[in-house]
Amino acid sequence: MTGTAQTSPATTMISFARGAPSTDIVDVEGLKQAAVAAFDNDPAGVTGYGTAVGYVPLRKWIADKHGVPVDHVLVTNGSMQADAFLFDELATSGAAVITERPTYDRTLLGLRSRGADVHLVTLEEDGIAVEEVAALLDGGLEPTMAHVIPNFQNPAGYTLSLAKRHRLLELAREHDFVLFEDDPYVDIRFSGEPLPRMLELDGGPMSEHVVYASSFSKTVCPGVRVGYLVGPPAIIERIRVRATNTYIAPNMVAQAMVYEFMRGDRFPAALETVKTALAERVGLLDTALRTHLPQATFRRPEGGYFLWVSLPEDEGHDVARITAEAAARGVAIVPGTDFLLEGGENSFRLAYSAVQPSDVDEGVRRLAAAIEAARR
Amino acid sequence: MTGTAQTSPATTMISFARGAPSTDIVDVEGLKQAAVAAFDNDPAGVTGYGTAVGYVPLRKWIADKHGVPVDHVLVTNGSMQADAFLFDELATSGAAVITERPTYDRTLLGLRSRGADVHLVTLEEDGIAVEEVAALLDGGLEPTMAHVIPNFQNPAGYTLSLAKRHRLLELAREHDFVLFEDDPYVDIRFSGEPLPRMLELDGGPMSEHVVYASSFSKTVCPGVRVGYLVGPPAIIERIRVRATNTYIAPNMVAQAMVYEFMRGDRFPAALETVKTALAERVGLLDTALRTHLPQATFRRPEGGYFLWVSLPEDEGHDVARITAEAAARGVAIVPGTDFLLEGGENSFRLAYSAVQPSDVDEGVRRLAAAIEAARR
């Protein structure tokens, strides 16, 4: 029909917005086998209520991974639920809390909705500006908690240096606040050397100032919604009571499946698949940005899902307009303003975890056109 | 060895405390097949994040079951998590809330921990004393919510009559409060005729005053932790936002498994197995109570997991002592005092869901001995 022929071909949306893996890099067959193994090996444990500590064998597996006794560990329905429980304890109304600027939008929302007094501290390419933290503390701030995402930070993709990890711990001990090490991306490192966790630097089982959170969303899949906390037993016990009163127990079926998958034969190869795919995608994105957006600045991450792009400040960008123009051209991004309480108008976050390699260049082309259009 | 021979044979604990099914009446094979089907049929939906509304096909299945559009439904990580979200909305500090006396201990805890002003109304054998509710309302009480467990109530096992369902609805409309119909046991009816839900009596999709909750813990298994809410879209939407900010999405793996199990061939037989087993257990319990505890009063339930036993008040029982003496004799019960803010010293709850038929008589024998011992 002539009418149809005259319209431009339908544009498929290319999403740099979704912080999730594409399904093709998830080991669906392995997960299915793990589910079967879970029912075969422990039918009573999988089908019964369980308790708020989580599926007992998985809790033990996590404790062993981090070299702590099991009473330091609580397994939850995803790590955001773990964050929520910890925030309920420490980020109460009026409590001073330090976070990175920019930081994960849901973290900001979770803290602000509880009425916490949030202090955002500059995030540099080697992590949070520790001397800015020190200055706040010297100025009399008495935070209950400092929240940091040490590896491949969301949204920036930056990693906290070893020196800064030590300095942050020193400050936490001196001023007696909890260092919340929120670390979902740690195992998705595709280049460079891993750094020790602050949990370990603080003595692992002897740690008094670090609460560590991580997740299986990035190494297994998001749909299992399994995350966990590791921390001093007194805090973990308070959160266990809170979890019991909220949902009795987290998901036993999913946690048993994760346990079988992690200890099974297929996990190493499955993780390698994810890392290889993400390394390829970030390489293509790096090239595409240099080609189509030479004016942009960004740091190529060594792992994780995200890359933070800044446009020249003196060009007066309006990222809300850029986002809208991008959507109109079939490319989705998240504006920088989402990750800040103020500012961010010349920045945006690109997630490369869900984008197909063949779409990266075209996506950035569209984005470049959107930026151009938004300036008019 | 003589030393061993002289001790009494080890006593295995018989539990009337656990409100959960024994593993032998769970269709483990069917659940395993459902898990495989979930991964085969919808790998992207099962492994991806999903959204806070729940697994979309299961949400639709629930909506169809209750004859409402999908925006009336939110699927959660167990129905207690659903309760918690609703309480966060309606049972805020100082809000007046009506519950049954006795009622589920975790409901009382959830309401009181939020600072709600809880008014307990007598539970009769045909349900909450509606004229006592009316008197409270006439006296000026303006509740945000009345919480009732209409079928096979926990802890009493009683069922709300049709006349009282109508009367409660009338009061909810007249005084504009939410009737929270908390109904996890409804599908576990093994005798008598089912009564219409208050959700239906209030017009189903047109209902403005009922929020309905149910669960798959009793029909599928507790370890899946899948529950749901059905209610007016405005309330459901507020809870959806709250759920998003708490955990992004509930468990997709478990919800997809439940969906496949519910629409699969095996579910009808699996449910029949549960009902037949519970009917047998309650029959044995009824006989054992009449034989060993002729002084006790109770009403044999037509479904569910629980039976409420009262001892003659003028005998001055102390249920804390009874519970301790029972534990010493290898039988677990939950004291009546757990389900009330005051009173209950001559009552206890017996759960027959997890006890093996061959243990019922012996368990009640031990309990009778414990009651006798506690009076000394």
Coordinates of C-alpha atoms in Angstrom, one line a residue, chain A:
Chain A
M1 CA 0.0 0.0 0.0
T2 CA 1.3 3.4 -0.9
G3 CA 0.5 4.9 2.5
T4 CA 2.7 2.4 4.2
A5 CA 5.5 2.7 1.7
Q6 CA 5.8 6.4 2.3
T7 CA 6.5 6.1 6.1
S8 CA 10.1 5.6 7.2
P9 CA 11.0 2.0 8.2
A10 CA 10.0 1.2 11.8
T11 CA 12.9 2.0 14.1
T12 CA 13.7 -0.6 16.8
M13 CA 14.6 1.0 20.1
I14 CA 18.2 0.6 21.1
S15 CA 18.4 0.8 24.9
F16 CA 21.4 2.1 26.8
A17 CA 19.1 2.6 29.7
R18 CA 18.6 -0.9 31.1
G19 CA 21.1 -2.0 33.7
A20 CA 20.5 -5.7 33.1
P21 CA 22.1 -8.4 31.0
S22 CA 20.6 -9.3 27.6
T23 CA 19.0 -12.8 27.8
D24 CA 21.5 -14.3 25.3
I25 CA 24.3 -14.1 27.8
V26 CA 22.4 -15.8 30.6
D27 CA 23.0 -19.6 31.0
V28 CA 19.3 -20.5 30.9
E29 CA 20.1 -24.2 30.4
G30 CA 22.4 -24.2 33.4
L31 CA 19.8 -22.4 35.6
K32 CA 17.2 -25.0 34.6
Q33 CA 19.5 -27.8 35.5
A34 CA 20.2 -26.0 38.8
A35 CA 16.5 -25.8 39.6
V36 CA 16.1 -29.5 39.0
A37 CA 19.1 -30.3 41.2
A38 CA 17.6 -28.1 43.9
F39 CA 14.4 -30.1 44.0
D40 CA 16.2 -33.4 43.7
N41 CA 18.8 -32.7 46.4
D42 CA 16.7 -30.9 49.1
P43 CA 12.9 -31.1 48.5
A44 CA 12.1 -30.2 52.1
G45 CA 14.4 -27.2 52.2
V46 CA 13.3 -25.9 48.8
T47 CA 9.5 -26.2 49.4
G48 CA 9.4 -25.3 53.1
Y49 CA 9.2 -21.9 54.6
G50 CA 12.8 -21.6 55.7
T51 CA 13.8 -18.7 57.9
A52 CA 14.8 -15.1 57.3
V53 CA 18.6 -15.9 57.3
G54 CA 18.0 -17.4 53.8
Y55 CA 18.5 -20.8 52.3
V56 CA 21.0 -22.4 54.8
P57 CA 23.4 -24.0 52.3
L58 CA 23.6 -20.8 50.3
R59 CA 24.2 -18.7 53.4
K60 CA 27.1 -21.1 54.3
W61 CA 28.5 -20.8 50.7
I62 CA 28.5 -17.0 51.0
A63 CA 30.1 -17.1 54.4
D64 CA 32.9 -19.3 53.1
K65 CA 33.4 -17.1 50.1
H66 CA 33.9 -14.1 52.4
G67 CA 35.7 -16.0 55.1
V68 CA 33.2 -15.2 57.9
P69 CA 31.1 -17.3 60.2
V70 CA 27.4 -17.7 59.1
D71 CA 26.0 -15.3 61.6
H72 CA 27.7 -12.5 59.7
V73 CA 25.5 -13.3 56.6
L74 CA 21.8 -12.7 55.7
V75 CA 20.5 -13.7 52.3
T76 CA 17.7 -11.5 50.9
N77 CA 15.3 -11.1 48.0
G78 CA 17.8 -9.2 45.9
S79 CA 20.4 -6.7 47.3
M80 CA 18.0 -3.8 47.0
Q81 CA 15.8 -5.4 49.7
A82 CA 19.0 -5.8 51.7
D83 CA 19.7 -2.0 51.2
A84 CA 16.2 -1.2 52.3
F85 CA 16.6 -3.2 55.5
L86 CA 19.9 -1.6 56.3
F87 CA 18.5 1.9 55.5
D88 CA 15.6 1.2 57.9
E89 CA 18.2 0.6 60.6
L90 CA 20.7 3.4 59.9
A91 CA 19.1 6.0 57.5
T92 CA 16.3 6.9 59.8
S93 CA 14.7 10.4 59.8
G94 CA 17.3 13.1 60.4
A95 CA 20.3 10.6 60.4
A96 CA 23.3 12.0 58.5
V97 CA 24.4 9.8 55.6
I98 CA 27.2 10.2 53.1
T99 CA 26.8 9.0 49.4
E100 CA 28.7 9.5 46.2
R101 CA 27.8 12.2 43.7
P102 CA 26.5 10.9 41.3
T103 CA 25.1 7.7 42.7
Y104 CA 22.4 5.0 42.0
D105 CA 19.1 6.8 41.8
R106 CA 17.3 4.2 43.9
T107 CA 19.8 4.6 46.7
L108 CA 19.1 8.4 46.7
L109 CA 15.4 7.8 46.7
G110 CA 15.6 5.2 49.5
L111 CA 17.6 7.5 51.7
R112 CA 15.5 10.6 51.0
S113 CA 12.2 8.8 51.4
R114 CA 13.3 7.8 55.0
G115 CA 14.1 11.4 55.8
A116 CA 17.8 10.9 56.1
D117 CA 20.1 14.0 55.9
V118 CA 22.0 13.0 52.7
H119 CA 25.4 14.5 52.0
L120 CA 26.7 13.9 48.5
V121 CA 30.4 13.8 48.1
T122 CA 32.2 14.2 44.7
L123 CA 33.0 11.0 42.9
E124 CA 36.3 11.1 41.2
E125 CA 37.7 8.6 38.6
D126 CA 39.4 6.7 41.5
G127 CA 36.3 6.9 43.7
I128 CA 34.7 9.1 46.3
A129 CA 36.7 12.2 47.3
V130 CA 37.9 11.0 50.6
E131 CA 39.4 14.3 51.8
E132 CA 36.0 15.9 51.1
V133 CA 34.5 13.2 53.4
A134 CA 37.2 14.0 56.0
A135 CA 36.4 17.7 55.8
L136 CA 32.7 17.0 56.4
L137 CA 33.6 14.9 59.4
D138 CA 36.1 17.5 60.7
G139 CA 33.3 20.1 60.3
G140 CA 31.2 18.1 62.9
L141 CA 29.1 15.9 60.7
E142 CA 28.3 12.6 62.6
P143 CA 27.0 10.2 59.9
T144 CA 25.5 6.9 60.8
M145 CA 26.6 5.5 57.4
A146 CA 28.6 6.2 54.3
H147 CA 27.4 4.4 51.1
V148 CA 29.9 3.6 48.4
I149 CA 29.8 1.4 45.3
P150 CA 33.4 0.5 45.1
N151 CA 33.6 -1.4 41.8
F152 CA 32.3 -0.1 38.5
Q153 CA 30.1 2.3 40.2
N154 CA 26.5 2.9 39.1
P155 CA 26.2 5.3 37.2
A156 CA 29.8 6.2 36.6
G157 CA 31.6 2.9 36.1
Y158 CA 34.5 4.1 38.3
T159 CA 36.4 2.0 40.8
L160 CA 37.6 3.0 44.2
S161 CA 41.4 2.9 44.5
L162 CA 43.2 0.9 47.2
A163 CA 44.5 4.0 48.9
K164 CA 41.1 5.5 49.2
R165 CA 39.7 2.2 50.5
H166 CA 42.2 2.3 53.3
R167 CA 41.5 6.0 54.0
L168 CA 37.7 5.5 54.1
L169 CA 38.1 2.7 56.6
E170 CA 40.3 4.9 58.7
L171 CA 37.7 7.6 58.8
A172 CA 34.9 5.1 59.6
R173 CA 36.8 3.8 62.6
E174 CA 37.8 7.2 63.8
H175 CA 34.3 8.6 63.5
D176 CA 32.5 5.4 64.2
F177 CA 30.1 5.1 61.3
V178 CA 29.1 2.2 59.1
L179 CA 30.8 1.9 55.8
F180 CA 28.2 0.4 53.5
E181 CA 30.2 -1.4 50.7
D182 CA 27.5 -1.9 48.1
D183 CA 29.2 -4.2 45.6
P184 CA 26.9 -5.9 43.1
Y185 CA 29.3 -5.6 40.1
V186 CA 32.6 -6.9 41.7
D187 CA 32.6 -10.3 39.9
I188 CA 32.0 -8.7 36.5
R189 CA 35.5 -7.4 36.0
F190 CA 36.8 -7.9 32.5
S191 CA 40.1 -6.1 32.7
G192 CA 42.6 -4.9 35.3
E193 CA 43.3 -6.5 38.7
P194 CA 40.7 -6.9 41.5
L195 CA 41.2 -4.9 44.6
P196 CA 40.6 -6.2 48.1
R197 CA 37.2 -5.5 49.6
M198 CA 37.0 -3.0 52.5
L199 CA 35.2 -5.8 54.4
E200 CA 38.5 -7.8 54.1
L201 CA 40.7 -4.7 54.8
D202 CA 38.7 -4.2 58.0
G203 CA 39.5 -7.7 59.2
G204 CA 36.8 -9.9 57.5
P205 CA 35.2 -11.8 60.4
M206 CA 36.6 -9.1 62.9
S207 CA 35.2 -6.2 60.9
E208 CA 33.3 -3.8 63.0
H209 CA 32.7 -0.9 60.6
V210 CA 31.8 -2.5 57.2
V211 CA 28.5 -3.8 56.1
Y212 CA 29.0 -5.4 52.7
A213 CA 26.2 -6.1 50.2
S214 CA 26.3 -8.1 46.9
S215 CA 24.0 -9.9 44.6
F216 CA 23.7 -12.8 42.2
S217 CA 21.7 -10.6 39.7
K218 CA 24.9 -9.9 37.6
T219 CA 26.5 -13.3 37.9
V220 CA 23.4 -15.6 37.7
C221 CA 20.5 -13.5 36.5
P222 CA 18.3 -10.7 37.9
G223 CA 15.1 -12.8 37.9
V224 CA 16.3 -14.9 40.8
R225 CA 16.3 -11.8 43.0
V226 CA 19.0 -13.0 45.4
G227 CA 21.3 -10.6 47.2
Y228 CA 23.0 -10.7 50.6
L229 CA 24.6 -8.7 53.4
V230 CA 27.8 -9.5 55.3
G231 CA 28.5 -7.6 58.5
P232 CA 28.9 -7.5 62.2
P233 CA 26.6 -10.1 63.8
A234 CA 24.8 -7.5 65.9
I235 CA 23.6 -5.6 62.9
I236 CA 22.8 -8.7 60.9
E237 CA 20.7 -10.0 63.8
R238 CA 18.7 -6.8 63.9
I239 CA 18.1 -7.1 60.2
R240 CA 17.1 -10.7 60.5
V241 CA 14.4 -9.8 63.0
R242 CA 13.2 -7.1 60.6
A243 CA 13.2 -9.6 57.7
T244 CA 11.3 -12.1 59.7
N245 CA 8.6 -9.6 60.4
T246 CA 8.5 -8.5 56.8
Y247 CA 8.3 -11.8 54.9
I248 CA 9.1 -14.7 57.3
A249 CA 11.7 -15.9 54.8
P250 CA 13.1 -15.0 51.4
N251 CA 12.6 -17.2 48.4
M252 CA 13.9 -20.7 49.1
V253 CA 13.3 -22.0 45.5
A254 CA 15.4 -19.3 43.9
Q255 CA 18.1 -19.4 46.6
A256 CA 18.5 -23.1 46.4
M257 CA 18.8 -22.8 42.6
V258 CA 21.5 -20.2 43.0
Y259 CA 23.3 -22.5 45.4
E260 CA 23.2 -25.4 43.0
F261 CA 24.3 -23.1 40.1
M262 CA 27.2 -21.6 42.0
R263 CA 28.6 -24.9 43.0
G264 CA 27.9 -26.6 39.7
D265 CA 30.2 -27.3 36.8
R266 CA 28.7 -24.7 34.5
F267 CA 29.2 -21.5 36.5
P268 CA 32.8 -20.7 35.6
A269 CA 32.0 -20.8 31.8
A270 CA 28.7 -18.9 32.4
L271 CA 30.6 -16.1 34.1
E272 CA 33.2 -16.0 31.4
T273 CA 30.5 -15.6 28.8
V274 CA 29.1 -12.6 30.6
K275 CA 32.5 -11.0 31.0
T276 CA 33.6 -11.6 27.4
A277 CA 30.3 -10.2 26.1
L278 CA 30.5 -7.1 28.3
A279 CA 34.1 -6.5 27.4
E280 CA 33.2 -6.6 23.7
R281 CA 30.3 -4.2 24.2
V282 CA 32.3 -1.7 26.1
G283 CA 35.0 -1.8 23.5
L284 CA 32.5 -1.1 20.7
L285 CA 30.9 1.7 22.8
D286 CA 34.3 3.3 23.5
T287 CA 35.0 3.3 19.7
A288 CA 31.6 4.6 18.8
L289 CA 31.7 7.4 21.3
R290 CA 35.2 8.5 20.1
T291 CA 33.9 8.4 16.5
H292 CA 30.5 10.1 16.8
L293 CA 30.8 12.1 20.0
P294 CA 34.4 13.3 20.0
Q295 CA 33.5 16.2 22.3
A296 CA 32.3 13.8 25.1
T297 CA 34.5 12.8 28.0
F298 CA 34.2 9.4 29.7
R299 CA 36.3 6.8 31.4
R300 CA 36.2 3.3 29.9
P301 CA 35.3 1.0 32.8
E302 CA 37.1 -2.2 33.7
G303 CA 33.9 -4.1 34.6
G304 CA 30.3 -3.7 35.3
Y305 CA 27.4 -2.4 33.2
F306 CA 27.8 1.4 33.1
L307 CA 29.7 4.3 31.5
W308 CA 29.2 7.9 32.4
V309 CA 29.4 10.5 29.6
S310 CA 29.8 14.2 30.1
L311 CA 29.4 16.9 27.4
P312 CA 31.4 20.1 27.6
E313 CA 29.8 22.2 30.4
D314 CA 30.2 25.5 28.5
E315 CA 28.0 24.2 25.7
G316 CA 25.0 24.5 28.0
H317 CA 23.4 21.1 27.4
D318 CA 19.9 20.2 28.6
V319 CA 19.9 16.5 29.2
A320 CA 16.2 16.3 29.5
R321 CA 15.9 17.5 26.0
I322 CA 18.7 15.2 24.8
T323 CA 16.9 12.2 26.4
A324 CA 13.6 13.2 24.7
E325 CA 15.3 13.7 21.3
A326 CA 17.1 10.4 21.7
A327 CA 13.9 8.6 22.5
A328 CA 12.3 10.1 19.4
R329 CA 15.3 8.7 17.4
G330 CA 15.0 5.2 18.9
V331 CA 17.7 5.3 21.5
A332 CA 17.2 5.2 25.3
I333 CA 19.6 6.7 27.9
V334 CA 19.2 7.8 31.5
P335 CA 19.8 11.5 32.2
G336 CA 22.6 12.4 34.6
T337 CA 20.1 14.5 36.7
D338 CA 18.6 11.2 37.9
F339 CA 21.7 10.4 39.8
L340 CA 22.1 13.7 41.6
L341 CA 20.1 16.0 43.8
E342 CA 21.2 19.0 41.6
G343 CA 23.2 19.4 38.4
G344 CA 24.0 16.7 35.9
E345 CA 22.4 18.6 32.9
N346 CA 25.4 17.8 30.7
S347 CA 25.7 14.2 31.6
F348 CA 24.1 10.8 31.0
R349 CA 24.5 7.2 31.9
L350 CA 25.0 4.5 29.2
A351 CA 24.4 0.9 30.1
Y352 CA 26.1 -1.5 27.7
S353 CA 24.9 -4.7 29.4
A354 CA 21.7 -5.2 27.5
V355 CA 22.7 -3.8 24.0
Q356 CA 23.6 -6.1 21.2
P357 CA 27.1 -5.6 19.7
S358 CA 25.6 -4.9 16.3
D359 CA 23.5 -2.1 17.7
V360 CA 26.2 -0.1 19.6
D361 CA 27.5 2.0 16.7
E362 CA 24.0 2.8 15.4
G363 CA 22.8 3.7 18.9
V364 CA 25.6 6.2 19.4
R365 CA 25.0 7.6 15.9
R366 CA 21.4 8.3 16.9
L367 CA 22.5 9.7 20.2
A368 CA 24.9 12.1 18.5
A369 CA 22.0 13.3 16.3
A370 CA 19.8 13.7 19.3
I371 CA 22.5 15.9 21.1
E372 CA 22.8 18.0 18.0
A373 CA 19.0 18.4 17.7
A374 CA 18.6 19.3 21.3
R375 CA 21.0 22.2 20.9
R376 CA 18.9 23.9 18.2

